Amino acid sequence: MPERKLRLAVVGCGAIAERGHIPAARRVGEVRLVALVDSDTARAEALARRFGVPRVAATLSGVAAEVDAAILATPPHVRPALAEEAFREGLHVLCEKPLANTTTEAEAILRAAARARRVLAVAHTYRFFPNRIRLYEMLGQGVLGGVRRIDVREGMPAGWPTRSGYPFRKEMVPGGVLLTLGIHSLDALFWWFGEPFAFQYEDDSVGGLESNARIRMHFAGEVEASVRLSRTCRLENRMTVEGERGALSVPVYDQRVIHQCLGGKEARRVVERGRSGLVHVVAEQLRDFARSITEQRAPRATGADGLRVVQFIEGCYAAKRARPLPEQAPIAGFTW
Ligand SMILES: NC(=O)c1ccc[n+]([C@@H]2O[C@H](COP(=O)([O-])OP(=O)(O)OC[C@H]3O[C@@H](n4cnc5c(N)ncnc54)[C@H](O)[C@@H]3O)[C@@H](O)[C@H]2O)c1
C-alpha cells in the first residue's frame, strides 16, 4: 500500500467515466479521485455532485497541479493533445482505447511518456476479465496441446450510450466497429498469441465507417484465426480457441464463465465467484495502473500494446483502401 494516495483526475466525463472510471475509483484504496474535467462543465459538475468529487474544471490545465495522474476518457481525436499536456505536467496517464486514432499519434504519445518518464497504461479492459486471464494461463499450461484455430464472433446492434456519438463520427474516429469494438478482442488475441504475420481484411464500408468486418489472421505455429465483428446484428459473442486436445471458449460479454471441451468431456467453469461487472474490472485496471506507478513496473496493458493494435487496425484499413469499392452499395444484412 503506498504511503500517499495517488491523486487522480478523470478527463472526459462521458459514458465510460460515469459507468466505469468514476465509480471504480471509489473502490480502489490506492487512489483518491480529486477532479473531474470536461469541456461541458455542467456535465462534470453534475457527476461531481453525484459522486462527491471535490474539483471540477473545463480543461486539464485547470487541475494539473493538484493531481498525480489522469484517466483520459474523451473521444480519441482529442487525446493526443491531452496526453502530451498531461506528460508535460508530469502526470501518469491511463488512456482509454484506442490509444490514438493513428500510428503516428500513438507513437507521439509513447515518446511523450518516455520523455517525461511517466507511466502510460491503456484501457484494454478485456485483460482484466477473470476468464480471459484464466484462458491465458491454461494456454500457457499447454492444456490444449498445439493451438490450431481461433474463432471470434462479436456483435450486437450498437447501443453504448455515448454522449458525443464518436463511434459514428468521421471527424472523431477513422474507423467503425473494428476500431471501437473489435480492438478489445484483437488486443486479447495479440496478448495470447503475439502478432499475426499475415492477415486478410474486409468490411462493409463504401466510404463511411464500417459496421461489419471480417478478419482472417495467421499466427506463428500454423494458428489460424477468424474474427467477425458487427454493430448491426447480434452474433454468437464468443471467443473460442481450438487445439489438439480440445477447445476452450469464453462468452465475449461474460467475465467469469469458461467452457472447456477436453478429451471429449464438456464442462462449464466459473472462474471466480467474487465481484464482477464493468465497475469491478475497471477498478482492477485502475488498481494495476496505480500499482505500476508505486512499484515502478509496467502496467498490464502498456503504451506499446496500445500502439501495436492501432498499427494492426491501420493496416486493415490500408488493405481495404487499396481495393476498389463495389460499384453498388452492398445491402446490409444480405451480404453480411
Ligand atoms: N475500455 C472500455 O471498455 C471502454 C468502454 C467504452 C468506451 N471506451 C472508450 O472511452 C472513450 C470515451 O467513450 P465514452 O463512450 O465515454 O464517450 P462519450 O462521448 O460518452 O464522452 C466523452 C466526453 O468527453 C468530453 N470531452 C470531449 N472533448 C474533451 C476535451 N478536449 N476535454 C475534456 N472533455 C472532453 C465530452 O464532453 C464528453 O462528456 C472512447 O475512446 C471509447 O472508445 C472504452
XYZ file of C-alpha atoms and ligand atoms in Angstrom:
380
model
C 0.000 0.000 0.000
C 1.524 3.383 -0.970
C 2.068 5.919 1.817
C 0.108 8.578 -0.009
C -2.846 8.012 -2.304
C -2.475 8.758 -5.982
C -4.441 11.942 -6.670
C -6.456 11.334 -9.796
C -8.360 13.364 -12.407
C -10.810 11.882 -14.886
C -10.732 13.863 -18.132
C -13.849 13.369 -20.242
C -16.958 12.663 -18.196
C -18.986 10.656 -20.674
C -20.457 7.177 -20.593
C -17.366 5.196 -19.608
C -16.413 7.728 -16.933
C -19.893 7.589 -15.411
C -20.349 3.813 -15.636
C -16.741 2.742 -15.156
C -13.917 5.029 -14.087
C -15.642 7.245 -11.515
C -17.443 4.526 -9.522
C -14.360 2.280 -9.870
C -12.108 4.932 -8.312
C -14.172 4.716 -5.116
C -13.301 1.029 -4.813
C -9.559 1.408 -5.239
C -7.791 2.199 -1.977
C -4.605 3.329 -3.724
C -6.233 6.363 -5.406
C -8.231 9.445 -4.468
C -10.382 10.911 -7.217
C -9.960 14.660 -6.754
C -11.069 16.201 -10.054
C -13.446 15.767 -12.958
C -12.612 17.555 -16.208
C -14.970 18.011 -19.112
C -15.330 20.747 -21.710
C -19.013 20.525 -20.778
C -18.584 21.730 -17.192
C -22.274 21.318 -16.354
C -21.845 17.605 -17.010
C -18.687 17.412 -14.880
C -20.421 19.329 -12.065
C -23.436 17.022 -12.115
C -21.213 13.931 -11.817
C -19.035 15.611 -9.170
C -22.122 16.253 -7.027
C -23.397 12.721 -7.520
C -20.098 11.005 -6.732
C -18.723 13.516 -4.209
C -15.684 14.648 -6.239
C -14.273 17.945 -4.880
C -12.899 19.681 -8.020
C -14.298 20.384 -11.475
C -12.601 22.038 -14.446
C -13.172 22.624 -18.149
C -9.566 21.797 -19.051
C -6.832 19.558 -17.709
C -4.584 22.588 -17.153
C -7.122 23.825 -14.591
C -6.315 20.931 -12.224
C -2.974 19.506 -13.399
C -1.049 20.986 -10.462
C -3.384 19.240 -7.992
C -3.145 15.667 -9.327
C -0.554 12.942 -9.934
C -2.344 11.042 -12.684
C -5.112 11.381 -15.252
C -7.501 8.972 -16.900
C -8.150 10.204 -20.443
C -11.713 9.160 -21.250
C -12.600 11.628 -24.002
C -13.263 10.564 -27.587
C -9.950 9.584 -29.210
C -9.404 12.543 -31.567
C -8.557 14.941 -28.701
C -6.439 12.521 -26.663
C -3.009 13.056 -28.310
C -3.039 16.732 -27.261
C -4.361 15.829 -23.794
C -1.727 13.114 -23.305
C 1.015 15.491 -24.435
C -0.211 18.058 -21.921
C -0.546 15.509 -19.100
C 3.023 14.242 -19.583
C 4.343 17.808 -19.846
C 2.731 18.445 -16.448
C 4.456 15.334 -15.043
C 1.294 13.223 -14.714
C 0.950 9.478 -15.224
C -1.710 8.560 -17.795
C -4.269 5.803 -18.139
C -5.578 6.290 -21.673
C -8.826 4.880 -22.971
C -8.739 2.698 -26.061
C -7.831 3.161 -28.833
C -4.559 4.677 -27.586
C -4.906 7.001 -30.604
C -6.598 7.151 -33.975
C -3.363 6.642 -35.913
C 0.036 5.011 -35.504
C 1.720 8.416 -35.825
C -0.332 9.853 -32.960
C 0.151 6.754 -30.811
C 3.928 6.894 -31.333
C 3.956 10.561 -30.315
C 2.126 9.637 -27.086
C 4.692 6.909 -26.338
C 7.541 9.358 -26.945
C 5.945 11.959 -24.634
C 5.582 9.316 -21.879
C 9.203 8.222 -22.284
C 10.465 11.825 -22.227
C 8.511 12.536 -19.055
C 9.434 9.146 -17.507
C 5.820 8.585 -16.571
C 3.584 5.514 -16.766
C 1.366 5.156 -19.817
C -1.306 2.466 -19.471
C -4.052 1.699 -21.992
C -7.579 0.638 -21.056
C -7.616 -2.722 -22.836
C -10.177 -3.873 -20.346
C -10.568 -7.490 -21.503
C -7.143 -8.129 -19.932
C -8.816 -7.759 -16.539
C -11.678 -10.191 -17.172
C -11.032 -13.213 -14.897
C -11.974 -15.709 -17.632
C -9.572 -14.126 -20.158
C -6.794 -14.319 -17.569
C -7.647 -17.954 -16.821
C -7.749 -18.833 -20.511
C -4.298 -17.288 -20.953
C -2.984 -19.335 -18.009
C -4.485 -22.535 -19.412
C -2.900 -21.872 -22.804
C 0.439 -21.348 -21.035
C -0.008 -24.682 -19.235
C -0.446 -26.369 -22.611
C -3.935 -27.651 -21.757
C -4.944 -27.655 -25.437
C -1.668 -29.033 -26.803
C -0.832 -27.224 -30.021
C -3.355 -24.480 -30.821
C -4.899 -24.797 -34.275
C -7.790 -22.360 -34.663
C -9.227 -19.263 -33.048
C -12.731 -18.068 -33.726
C -14.129 -14.742 -32.502
C -17.701 -13.653 -33.165
C -18.615 -10.395 -31.561
C -21.608 -8.287 -32.453
C -24.847 -6.665 -31.470
C -26.837 -3.613 -32.574
C -24.874 -0.580 -31.332
C -26.243 0.571 -28.011
C -23.402 2.049 -25.952
C -24.847 5.331 -24.564
C -22.044 7.652 -25.682
C -22.675 11.370 -25.193
C -20.696 12.550 -28.223
C -21.690 9.865 -30.740
C -17.969 9.425 -31.588
C -18.293 5.820 -32.921
C -20.280 7.159 -35.891
C -18.476 10.463 -36.497
C -15.676 10.512 -39.045
C -14.213 13.720 -37.652
C -13.633 11.890 -34.343
C -12.627 8.371 -35.427
C -11.094 6.942 -38.620
C -12.928 3.625 -38.328
C -16.098 1.943 -37.120
C -16.732 -1.416 -35.484
C -13.139 -2.629 -35.843
C -11.634 0.382 -34.094
C -14.265 1.000 -31.440
C -15.335 -2.576 -30.585
C -13.089 -5.166 -32.228
C -9.956 -3.597 -30.766
C -10.657 -5.304 -27.419
C -10.683 -8.821 -28.853
C -7.739 -8.101 -31.137
C -5.719 -6.904 -28.154
C -6.643 -10.086 -26.270
C -5.517 -12.268 -29.213
C -2.212 -10.392 -29.524
C -1.712 -10.758 -25.762
C -2.291 -14.532 -26.016
C -0.582 -15.314 -29.330
C 1.594 -12.342 -30.290
C 1.092 -10.522 -33.571
C -0.111 -12.302 -36.717
C 2.368 -12.488 -39.586
C -0.359 -12.237 -42.238
C -3.995 -11.183 -42.450
C -6.886 -10.593 -44.849
C -9.450 -7.931 -44.036
C -12.836 -6.984 -45.435
C -15.648 -4.754 -44.269
C -18.944 -3.284 -45.424
C -17.917 0.354 -45.707
C -18.432 2.089 -49.033
C -16.655 5.253 -47.972
C -18.080 5.684 -44.473
C -17.270 3.933 -41.189
C -17.613 0.158 -41.319
C -20.344 -1.537 -39.278
C -19.368 -5.099 -40.140
C -15.913 -6.532 -40.569
C -14.182 -9.845 -41.049
C -10.506 -10.642 -40.497
C -8.511 -13.781 -41.123
C -5.190 -13.914 -39.355
C -2.253 -16.283 -39.434
C -0.128 -16.589 -36.322
C 3.170 -18.419 -35.852
C 2.839 -22.194 -35.439
C 0.130 -22.577 -38.112
C -2.534 -20.998 -35.929
C -5.394 -19.517 -37.941
C -7.859 -17.005 -36.572
C -11.166 -15.791 -37.844
C -12.725 -12.650 -36.370
C -16.210 -11.465 -37.281
C -17.462 -8.143 -35.893
C -20.771 -6.349 -36.196
C -22.553 -3.349 -34.781
C -25.721 -4.043 -36.720
C -26.521 -7.654 -35.863
C -26.331 -9.939 -32.875
C -23.690 -12.620 -33.292
C -22.749 -15.517 -31.065
C -20.494 -13.293 -28.924
C -17.946 -15.968 -28.166
C -14.157 -16.372 -28.398
C -13.061 -19.975 -28.997
C -9.576 -21.448 -29.092
C -9.256 -24.948 -30.553
C -6.213 -27.148 -30.110
C -5.038 -30.734 -30.495
C -6.719 -31.832 -27.249
C -9.964 -29.886 -27.374
C -11.315 -26.363 -27.106
C -11.686 -23.516 -24.624
C -14.168 -20.725 -25.082
C -15.411 -17.634 -23.287
C -18.601 -15.662 -23.888
C -17.395 -12.211 -25.029
C -19.505 -10.227 -22.555
C -19.181 -12.547 -19.599
C -16.232 -12.089 -17.295
C -16.232 -15.354 -15.392
C -17.529 -18.287 -17.411
C -15.191 -20.511 -19.371
C -16.354 -23.539 -21.355
C -13.967 -26.363 -21.898
C -14.139 -29.448 -24.031
C -11.111 -31.556 -23.223
C -10.617 -35.229 -24.016
C -14.238 -35.383 -25.171
C -15.589 -34.077 -21.831
C -17.509 -30.814 -21.750
C -17.606 -28.585 -18.690
C -18.690 -25.062 -17.783
C -16.483 -23.476 -15.166
C -16.977 -20.260 -13.205
C -13.532 -18.812 -12.788
C -14.120 -16.514 -9.840
C -17.065 -16.225 -7.541
C -16.215 -12.746 -6.253
C -17.370 -9.478 -7.743
C -17.791 -8.986 -11.456
C -19.259 -6.365 -13.758
C -17.895 -3.319 -15.566
C -17.045 -1.373 -12.405
C -15.165 -4.343 -10.979
C -12.882 -4.863 -13.995
C -12.343 -1.122 -14.440
C -11.374 -0.968 -10.749
C -8.881 -3.818 -11.296
C -7.476 -1.893 -14.258
C -7.110 1.255 -12.121
C -5.502 -0.697 -9.273
C -2.974 -2.154 -11.720
C -2.254 1.367 -13.044
C -1.764 2.766 -9.516
C 0.491 -0.125 -8.515
C 2.533 0.104 -11.692
C 3.406 3.653 -10.563
C 4.278 2.847 -6.952
C 6.025 -0.446 -7.783
C 7.793 1.088 -10.806
C 6.764 -1.732 -13.109
C 4.898 -1.897 -16.406
C 1.085 -1.857 -16.328
C -0.751 -4.883 -17.699
C -1.532 -3.082 -20.981
C 1.344 -0.779 -21.910
C 1.615 2.020 -24.441
C 3.433 -0.439 -26.726
C 0.444 -2.813 -26.513
C -1.858 0.087 -27.380
C 0.331 1.084 -30.312
C 0.535 -2.485 -31.673
C -3.205 -2.902 -32.049
C -3.674 0.596 -33.523
C -0.951 -0.245 -36.065
C -2.683 -3.503 -36.982
C -6.054 -1.788 -37.426
C -4.462 0.904 -39.565
C -3.044 -1.909 -41.713
C -6.543 -3.363 -42.103
C -7.940 -0.023 -43.271
C -4.988 0.446 -45.644
C -5.679 -3.000 -47.162
C -9.318 -2.039 -47.623
C -8.411 1.281 -49.271
C -6.100 -0.490 -51.689
C -9.057 -2.378 -53.182
C -11.690 -0.728 -55.384
C -15.055 -0.090 -53.715
C -18.024 -2.046 -55.092
C -19.910 -0.140 -57.765
C -23.151 -0.687 -55.894
C -23.516 -0.433 -52.140
C -23.987 -3.935 -50.680
C -27.303 -4.407 -48.919
C -26.626 -4.601 -45.204
C -27.811 -7.865 -43.715
C -27.860 -9.553 -47.113
C -24.141 -9.687 -47.735
C -23.177 -9.543 -44.073
N -12.363 0.309 -22.086
C -13.649 0.141 -22.329
O -14.218 -0.921 -22.037
C -14.431 1.262 -22.951
C -15.836 1.260 -22.930
C -16.491 2.349 -23.510
C -15.775 3.397 -24.094
N -14.417 3.354 -24.110
C -13.609 4.427 -24.727
O -13.653 5.580 -23.895
C -13.633 6.771 -24.680
C -14.820 7.642 -24.272
O -16.004 6.938 -24.555
P -17.423 7.412 -23.987
O -18.408 6.474 -24.558
O -17.375 7.642 -22.552
O -17.549 8.845 -24.747
P -18.679 9.952 -24.544
O -18.921 10.572 -25.860
O -19.837 9.397 -23.802
O -17.975 11.021 -23.571
C -16.880 11.794 -23.941
C -16.820 13.010 -23.012
O -15.596 13.703 -23.279
C -15.857 15.094 -23.225
N -14.797 15.791 -23.990
C -14.635 15.842 -25.324
N -13.532 16.545 -25.631
C -12.983 16.936 -24.451
C -11.819 17.681 -24.109
N -10.968 18.143 -25.052
N -11.549 17.904 -22.806
C -12.391 17.437 -21.847
N -13.514 16.717 -22.112
C -13.797 16.460 -23.404
C -17.241 15.227 -23.817
O -17.857 16.451 -23.423
C -17.952 14.001 -23.217
O -18.570 14.295 -21.988
C -13.658 6.315 -26.136
O -12.367 6.335 -26.674
C -14.132 4.872 -26.077
O -13.599 4.079 -27.105
C -13.753 2.311 -23.544
